[in-house]
Amino acid sequence: MAALGGARRRPLLLLLLGLVHGAAAVFVVKDANGTACIMANFSAAFMASYDTRSGPKNVTFDLPSDAAVLNSSSCGKENASDPSLMIAFGRGHGLTLSFTRNATRYSVQLMSFIYNLSDTQIFPNASSKVIKTVESATDIRADINKKYRCVSNNQIHMHNVTVTLHDATIQAYLANNTFSKEETRCEQDGPFPTTAPPPPPHPSPSPAPENPPVYKYNVSGTNGTCLLASMGLQLNVTYKRKDNMTMTRVFSINPNKTTAGGSCSPQLVTLELRSESIPLLAFQFGMNASTSRYFLQGIQLNMTLPDARDPTFKAANSSLRALQATIGNSYKCNAEERVQVTEAFSINIFKVWVQAFQVQGDKFGSVEECQLDENSMLIPIAVGGALAGLVLIVLIAYLIGRKRSHAGYQTI
């Protein structure tokens, strides 16, 4: 693995303002004949949350200029494996982009990040020294024989890690051993005149709108309400169709066509959502009595995909740590949060406001805001401070100039 070298932790505020970006680097994957099949040129910044003995801590760092392409990167094999770009840096950290394609487009189907908590330069005082992996689907896609181009920041949320790509040029399935002249621009750089994409071959369940509807759910037991949750839900599901083509589709939860239920127990609260095409979508909230905190610890999905090779899709994960807050308080986040459940399933949660266990009077308790919302509040403050500082500098320069001009005259 390449040495960490130029990696530097950046102030979170500068990272969010887009004023600081790591140096862009070019990464190339070649086949056995030396022909390039994947090229990527981008800078990347990482924001990660990890546990220390004194509590959770956030850290930011850049992809260093000496990050290297691993030999385990691959151009893929027809009907056997997909291409992948694997980038290594520091003391055991790695970023992987896994590609897939259909007849007209290719995409980064999955981005994964491996990080080593024993690296004290990046994760000082970490309470654990293990190597962890997070992953997420992405919106990086382009037409075949065109490069993907995105000057704007593109954030990929992977559980407790957010990767921000900047000024990115990426292309897989290269035809001429280098980037194509034609390009597909990302939505973040828009707007661009486009034609509406054709509808999916099977409209049930319906493709999700951009913003799913927000709905308030509650779960009650013998001792009263144990869960309040207000949120919009969007499912990202990757599966193989009957023609063996890999598909990633997005579905929204329609509250008007969904029944809600659940259960309460001293250590576990469960919210269960059911509809015609989704027999079960369950959210399980657990608690840590020693830290007096609750969190989303499990998600389970059973749904029907009529065009899938296996129409019954199932996914579950009971070791999550999302939507965390102190017992008695509520967790709130206006920003979109993505929770990666399995490699093939993730869920986008919009405008979430949730409280589990000690719910008093069927009302949300004191709010604990998510890190993304807190960071967004810093931006106008920083901009205002920068403008005030600029005005002050101009004023001081003006006064100094006046003083010098008066000093140039002598009394006769």
mmCIF file with all atom_site columns, N, CA and C in Angstrom, residues 6-50:
data_model
loop_
_atom_site.group_PDB
_atom_site.id
_atom_site.type_symbol
_atom_site.label_atom_id
_atom_site.label_alt_id
_atom_site.label_comp_id
_atom_site.label_asym_id
_atom_site.label_entity_id
_atom_site.label_seq_id
_atom_site.pdbx_PDB_ins_code
_atom_site.Cartn_x
_atom_site.Cartn_y
_atom_site.Cartn_z
_atom_site.occupancy
_atom_site.B_iso_or_equiv
_atom_site.pdbx_formal_charge
_atom_site.auth_seq_id
_atom_site.auth_comp_id
_atom_site.auth_asym_id
_atom_site.auth_atom_id
_atom_site.pdbx_PDB_model_num
ATOM 1   N N  . GLY A 1 6  ? 0.777   12.898 1.399   1.00 0.00 ? 6  GLY A N  1
ATOM 2   C CA . GLY A 1 6  ? 0.177   14.216 1.422   1.00 0.00 ? 6  GLY A CA 1
ATOM 3   C C  . GLY A 1 6  ? -1.180  14.297 2.069   1.00 0.00 ? 6  GLY A C  1
ATOM 4   N N  . ALA A 1 7  ? -1.689  13.211 2.662   1.00 0.00 ? 7  ALA A N  1
ATOM 5   C CA . ALA A 1 7  ? -3.008  13.293 3.283   1.00 0.00 ? 7  ALA A CA 1
ATOM 6   C C  . ALA A 1 7  ? -2.960  14.253 4.458   1.00 0.00 ? 7  ALA A C  1
ATOM 7   N N  . ARG A 1 8  ? -3.905  15.127 4.548   1.00 0.00 ? 8  ARG A N  1
ATOM 8   C CA . ARG A 1 8  ? -3.986  16.104 5.632   1.00 0.00 ? 8  ARG A CA 1
ATOM 9   C C  . ARG A 1 8  ? -5.435  16.210 6.088   1.00 0.00 ? 8  ARG A C  1
ATOM 10  N N  . ARG A 1 9  ? -5.604  16.243 7.391   1.00 0.00 ? 9  ARG A N  1
ATOM 11  C CA . ARG A 1 9  ? -6.945  16.499 7.878   1.00 0.00 ? 9  ARG A CA 1
ATOM 12  C C  . ARG A 1 9  ? -7.272  17.960 7.666   1.00 0.00 ? 9  ARG A C  1
ATOM 13  N N  . ARG A 1 10 ? -8.412  18.236 7.117   1.00 0.00 ? 10 ARG A N  1
ATOM 14  C CA . ARG A 1 10 ? -8.817  19.592 6.798   1.00 0.00 ? 10 ARG A CA 1
ATOM 15  C C  . ARG A 1 10 ? -9.860  20.074 7.787   1.00 0.00 ? 10 ARG A C  1
ATOM 16  N N  . PRO A 1 11 ? -9.921  21.361 8.037   1.00 0.00 ? 11 PRO A N  1
ATOM 17  C CA . PRO A 1 11 ? -11.023 21.873 8.844   1.00 0.00 ? 11 PRO A CA 1
ATOM 18  C C  . PRO A 1 11 ? -12.338 21.564 8.164   1.00 0.00 ? 11 PRO A C  1
ATOM 19  N N  . LEU A 1 12 ? -13.286 21.094 8.947   1.00 0.00 ? 12 LEU A N  1
ATOM 20  C CA . LEU A 1 12 ? -14.568 20.664 8.388   1.00 0.00 ? 12 LEU A CA 1
ATOM 21  C C  . LEU A 1 12 ? -15.256 21.790 7.646   1.00 0.00 ? 12 LEU A C  1
ATOM 22  N N  . LEU A 1 13 ? -15.161 23.024 8.178   1.00 0.00 ? 13 LEU A N  1
ATOM 23  C CA . LEU A 1 13 ? -15.854 24.142 7.554   1.00 0.00 ? 13 LEU A CA 1
ATOM 24  C C  . LEU A 1 13 ? -15.346 24.392 6.156   1.00 0.00 ? 13 LEU A C  1
ATOM 25  N N  . LEU A 1 14 ? -14.022 24.391 5.968   1.00 0.00 ? 14 LEU A N  1
ATOM 26  C CA . LEU A 1 14 ? -13.466 24.641 4.641   1.00 0.00 ? 14 LEU A CA 1
ATOM 27  C C  . LEU A 1 14 ? -13.859 23.551 3.680   1.00 0.00 ? 14 LEU A C  1
ATOM 28  N N  . LEU A 1 15 ? -13.919 22.319 4.188   1.00 0.00 ? 15 LEU A N  1
ATOM 29  C CA . LEU A 1 15 ? -14.313 21.201 3.331   1.00 0.00 ? 15 LEU A CA 1
ATOM 30  C C  . LEU A 1 15 ? -15.725 21.385 2.822   1.00 0.00 ? 15 LEU A C  1
ATOM 31  N N  . LEU A 1 16 ? -16.635 21.799 3.737   1.00 0.00 ? 16 LEU A N  1
ATOM 32  C CA . LEU A 1 16 ? -18.027 21.968 3.339   1.00 0.00 ? 16 LEU A CA 1
ATOM 33  C C  . LEU A 1 16 ? -18.206 23.160 2.420   1.00 0.00 ? 16 LEU A C  1
ATOM 34  N N  . LEU A 1 17 ? -17.429 24.221 2.603   1.00 0.00 ? 17 LEU A N  1
ATOM 35  C CA . LEU A 1 17 ? -17.538 25.388 1.746   1.00 0.00 ? 17 LEU A CA 1
ATOM 36  C C  . LEU A 1 17 ? -16.961 25.140 0.367   1.00 0.00 ? 17 LEU A C  1
ATOM 37  N N  . GLY A 1 18 ? -16.228 24.044 0.203   1.00 0.00 ? 18 GLY A N  1
ATOM 38  C CA . GLY A 1 18 ? -15.641 23.753 -1.093  1.00 0.00 ? 18 GLY A CA 1
ATOM 39  C C  . GLY A 1 18 ? -14.393 24.568 -1.367  1.00 0.00 ? 18 GLY A C  1
ATOM 40  N N  . LEU A 1 19 ? -13.793 25.170 -0.304  1.00 0.00 ? 19 LEU A N  1
ATOM 41  C CA . LEU A 1 19 ? -12.611 25.997 -0.506  1.00 0.00 ? 19 LEU A CA 1
ATOM 42  C C  . LEU A 1 19 ? -11.336 25.177 -0.523  1.00 0.00 ? 19 LEU A C  1
ATOM 43  N N  . VAL A 1 20 ? -11.416 23.949 -0.034  1.00 0.00 ? 20 VAL A N  1
ATOM 44  C CA . VAL A 1 20 ? -10.228 23.110 0.035   1.00 0.00 ? 20 VAL A CA 1
ATOM 45  C C  . VAL A 1 20 ? -10.517 21.787 -0.658  1.00 0.00 ? 20 VAL A C  1
ATOM 46  N N  . HIS A 1 21 ? -9.666  21.392 -1.570  1.00 0.00 ? 21 HIS A N  1
ATOM 47  C CA . HIS A 1 21 ? -9.788  20.094 -2.232  1.00 0.00 ? 21 HIS A CA 1
ATOM 48  C C  . HIS A 1 21 ? -8.406  19.483 -2.349  1.00 0.00 ? 21 HIS A C  1
ATOM 49  N N  . GLY A 1 22 ? -8.328  18.181 -2.153  1.00 0.00 ? 22 GLY A N  1
ATOM 50  C CA . GLY A 1 22 ? -7.062  17.522 -2.374  1.00 0.00 ? 22 GLY A CA 1
ATOM 51  C C  . GLY A 1 22 ? -6.670  17.586 -3.837  1.00 0.00 ? 22 GLY A C  1
ATOM 52  N N  . ALA A 1 23 ? -5.408  17.354 -4.091  1.00 0.00 ? 23 ALA A N  1
ATOM 53  C CA . ALA A 1 23 ? -4.927  17.399 -5.469  1.00 0.00 ? 23 ALA A CA 1
ATOM 54  C C  . ALA A 1 23 ? -5.564  16.281 -6.278  1.00 0.00 ? 23 ALA A C  1
ATOM 55  N N  . ALA A 1 24 ? -5.972  16.625 -7.508  1.00 0.00 ? 24 ALA A N  1
ATOM 56  C CA . ALA A 1 24 ? -6.561  15.619 -8.381  1.00 0.00 ? 24 ALA A CA 1
ATOM 57  C C  . ALA A 1 24 ? -5.486  14.621 -8.803  1.00 0.00 ? 24 ALA A C  1
ATOM 58  N N  . ALA A 1 25 ? -5.899  13.377 -8.987  1.00 0.00 ? 25 ALA A N  1
ATOM 59  C CA . ALA A 1 25 ? -4.964  12.331 -9.395  1.00 0.00 ? 25 ALA A CA 1
ATOM 60  C C  . ALA A 1 25 ? -5.620  11.505 -10.496 1.00 0.00 ? 25 ALA A C  1
ATOM 61  N N  . VAL A 1 26 ? -4.789  10.935 -11.356 1.00 0.00 ? 26 VAL A N  1
ATOM 62  C CA . VAL A 1 26 ? -5.268  10.110 -12.458 1.00 0.00 ? 26 VAL A CA 1
ATOM 63  C C  . VAL A 1 26 ? -5.019  8.641  -12.108 1.00 0.00 ? 26 VAL A C  1
ATOM 64  N N  . PHE A 1 27 ? -6.053  7.828  -12.234 1.00 0.00 ? 27 PHE A N  1
ATOM 65  C CA . PHE A 1 27 ? -5.969  6.406  -11.934 1.00 0.00 ? 27 PHE A CA 1
ATOM 66  C C  . PHE A 1 27 ? -6.352  5.625  -13.188 1.00 0.00 ? 27 PHE A C  1
ATOM 67  N N  . VAL A 1 28 ? -5.534  4.622  -13.530 1.00 0.00 ? 28 VAL A N  1
ATOM 68  C CA . VAL A 1 28 ? -5.743  3.860  -14.755 1.00 0.00 ? 28 VAL A CA 1
ATOM 69  C C  . VAL A 1 28 ? -5.690  2.367  -14.432 1.00 0.00 ? 28 VAL A C  1
ATOM 70  N N  . VAL A 1 29 ? -6.665  1.619  -14.961 1.00 0.00 ? 29 VAL A N  1
ATOM 71  C CA . VAL A 1 29 ? -6.668  0.159  -14.865 1.00 0.00 ? 29 VAL A CA 1
ATOM 72  C C  . VAL A 1 29 ? -6.445  -0.401 -16.261 1.00 0.00 ? 29 VAL A C  1
ATOM 73  N N  . LYS A 1 30 ? -5.483  -1.329 -16.391 1.00 0.00 ? 30 LYS A N  1
ATOM 74  C CA . LYS A 1 30 ? -5.156  -1.909 -17.696 1.00 0.00 ? 30 LYS A CA 1
ATOM 75  C C  . LYS A 1 30 ? -5.349  -3.417 -17.662 1.00 0.00 ? 30 LYS A C  1
ATOM 76  N N  . ASP A 1 31 ? -5.616  -3.976 -18.844 1.00 0.00 ? 31 ASP A N  1
ATOM 77  C CA . ASP A 1 31 ? -5.753  -5.433 -18.928 1.00 0.00 ? 31 ASP A CA 1
ATOM 78  C C  . ASP A 1 31 ? -4.378  -6.075 -19.117 1.00 0.00 ? 31 ASP A C  1
ATOM 79  N N  . ALA A 1 32 ? -4.362  -7.386 -19.352 1.00 0.00 ? 32 ALA A N  1
ATOM 80  C CA . ALA A 1 32 ? -3.094  -8.116 -19.464 1.00 0.00 ? 32 ALA A CA 1
ATOM 81  C C  . ALA A 1 32 ? -2.260  -7.648 -20.651 1.00 0.00 ? 32 ALA A C  1
ATOM 82  N N  . ASN A 1 33 ? -2.890  -7.056 -21.656 1.00 0.00 ? 33 ASN A N  1
ATOM 83  C CA . ASN A 1 33 ? -2.165  -6.566 -22.834 1.00 0.00 ? 33 ASN A CA 1
ATOM 84  C C  . ASN A 1 33 ? -1.712  -5.125 -22.690 1.00 0.00 ? 33 ASN A C  1
ATOM 85  N N  . GLY A 1 34 ? -1.967  -4.529 -21.530 1.00 0.00 ? 34 GLY A N  1
ATOM 86  C CA . GLY A 1 34 ? -1.555  -3.149 -21.311 1.00 0.00 ? 34 GLY A CA 1
ATOM 87  C C  . GLY A 1 34 ? -2.532  -2.127 -21.861 1.00 0.00 ? 34 GLY A C  1
ATOM 88  N N  . THR A 1 35 ? -3.726  -2.553 -22.243 1.00 0.00 ? 35 THR A N  1
ATOM 89  C CA . THR A 1 35 ? -4.738  -1.641 -22.769 1.00 0.00 ? 35 THR A CA 1
ATOM 90  C C  . THR A 1 35 ? -5.603  -1.123 -21.635 1.00 0.00 ? 35 THR A C  1
ATOM 91  N N  . ALA A 1 36 ? -5.769  0.198  -21.575 1.00 0.00 ? 36 ALA A N  1
ATOM 92  C CA . ALA A 1 36 ? -6.555  0.798  -20.504 1.00 0.00 ? 36 ALA A CA 1
ATOM 93  C C  . ALA A 1 36 ? -8.033  0.488  -20.689 1.00 0.00 ? 36 ALA A C  1
ATOM 94  N N  . CYS A 1 37 ? -8.697  0.099  -19.597 1.00 0.00 ? 37 CYS A N  1
ATOM 95  C CA . CYS A 1 37 ? -10.142 -0.171 -19.630 1.00 0.00 ? 37 CYS A CA 1
ATOM 96  C C  . CYS A 1 37 ? -10.906 0.765  -18.709 1.00 0.00 ? 37 CYS A C  1
ATOM 97  N N  . ILE A 1 38 ? -10.221 1.322  -17.701 1.00 0.00 ? 38 ILE A N  1
ATOM 98  C CA . ILE A 1 38 ? -10.825 2.290  -16.782 1.00 0.00 ? 38 ILE A CA 1
ATOM 99  C C  . ILE A 1 38 ? -9.850  3.442  -16.589 1.00 0.00 ? 38 ILE A C  1
ATOM 100 N N  . MET A 1 39 ? -10.350 4.676  -16.655 1.00 0.00 ? 39 MET A N  1
ATOM 101 C CA . MET A 1 39 ? -9.564  5.851  -16.304 1.00 0.00 ? 39 MET A CA 1
ATOM 102 C C  . MET A 1 39 ? -10.406 6.741  -15.404 1.00 0.00 ? 39 MET A C  1
ATOM 103 N N  . ALA A 1 40 ? -9.753  7.335  -14.423 1.00 0.00 ? 40 ALA A N  1
ATOM 104 C CA . ALA A 1 40 ? -10.452 8.226  -13.498 1.00 0.00 ? 40 ALA A CA 1
ATOM 105 C C  . ALA A 1 40 ? -9.508  9.343  -13.083 1.00 0.00 ? 40 ALA A C  1
ATOM 106 N N  . ASN A 1 41 ? -10.030 10.547 -13.067 1.00 0.00 ? 41 ASN A N  1
ATOM 107 C CA . ASN A 1 41 ? -9.256  11.721 -12.656 1.00 0.00 ? 41 ASN A CA 1
ATOM 108 C C  . ASN A 1 41 ? -10.145 12.548 -11.730 1.00 0.00 ? 41 ASN A C  1
ATOM 109 N N  . PHE A 1 42 ? -9.833  12.571 -10.441 1.00 0.00 ? 42 PHE A N  1
ATOM 110 C CA . PHE A 1 42 ? -10.650 13.326 -9.497  1.00 0.00 ? 42 PHE A CA 1
ATOM 111 C C  . PHE A 1 42 ? -9.862  13.576 -8.217  1.00 0.00 ? 42 PHE A C  1
ATOM 112 N N  . SER A 1 43 ? -10.346 14.520 -7.436  1.00 0.00 ? 43 SER A N  1
ATOM 113 C CA . SER A 1 43 ? -9.885  14.675 -6.057  1.00 0.00 ? 43 SER A CA 1
ATOM 114 C C  . SER A 1 43 ? -11.009 14.213 -5.148  1.00 0.00 ? 43 SER A C  1
ATOM 115 N N  . ALA A 1 44 ? -10.659 13.726 -3.978  1.00 0.00 ? 44 ALA A N  1
ATOM 116 C CA . ALA A 1 44 ? -11.663 13.178 -3.064  1.00 0.00 ? 44 ALA A CA 1
ATOM 117 C C  . ALA A 1 44 ? -11.357 13.623 -1.642  1.00 0.00 ? 44 ALA A C  1
ATOM 118 N N  . ALA A 1 45 ? -12.410 13.951 -0.930  1.00 0.00 ? 45 ALA A N  1
ATOM 119 C CA . ALA A 1 45 ? -12.302 14.296 0.486   1.00 0.00 ? 45 ALA A CA 1
ATOM 120 C C  . ALA A 1 45 ? -13.214 13.363 1.276   1.00 0.00 ? 45 ALA A C  1
ATOM 121 N N  . PHE A 1 46 ? -12.770 12.985 2.465   1.00 0.00 ? 46 PHE A N  1
ATOM 122 C CA . PHE A 1 46 ? -13.499 12.045 3.302   1.00 0.00 ? 46 PHE A CA 1
ATOM 123 C C  . PHE A 1 46 ? -13.889 12.722 4.615   1.00 0.00 ? 46 PHE A C  1
ATOM 124 N N  . MET A 1 47 ? -15.111 12.489 5.052   1.00 0.00 ? 47 MET A N  1
ATOM 125 C CA . MET A 1 47 ? -15.553 12.899 6.381   1.00 0.00 ? 47 MET A CA 1
ATOM 126 C C  . MET A 1 47 ? -16.074 11.657 7.080   1.00 0.00 ? 47 MET A C  1
ATOM 127 N N  . ALA A 1 48 ? -15.472 11.305 8.206   1.00 0.00 ? 48 ALA A N  1
ATOM 128 C CA . ALA A 1 48 ? -15.818 10.061 8.887   1.00 0.00 ? 48 ALA A CA 1
ATOM 129 C C  . ALA A 1 48 ? -16.110 10.334 10.353  1.00 0.00 ? 48 ALA A C  1
ATOM 130 N N  . SER A 1 49 ? -17.029 9.557  10.896  1.00 0.00 ? 49 SER A N  1
ATOM 131 C CA . SER A 1 49 ? -17.346 9.594  12.316  1.00 0.00 ? 49 SER A CA 1
ATOM 132 C C  . SER A 1 49 ? -16.895 8.276  12.943  1.00 0.00 ? 49 SER A C  1
ATOM 133 N N  . TYR A 1 50 ? -16.201 8.359  14.056  1.00 0.00 ? 50 TYR A N  1
ATOM 134 C CA . TYR A 1 50 ? -15.744 7.140  14.726  1.00 0.00 ? 50 TYR A CA 1
ATOM 135 C C  . TYR A 1 50 ? -15.781 7.353  16.237  1.00 0.00 ? 50 TYR A C  1
#
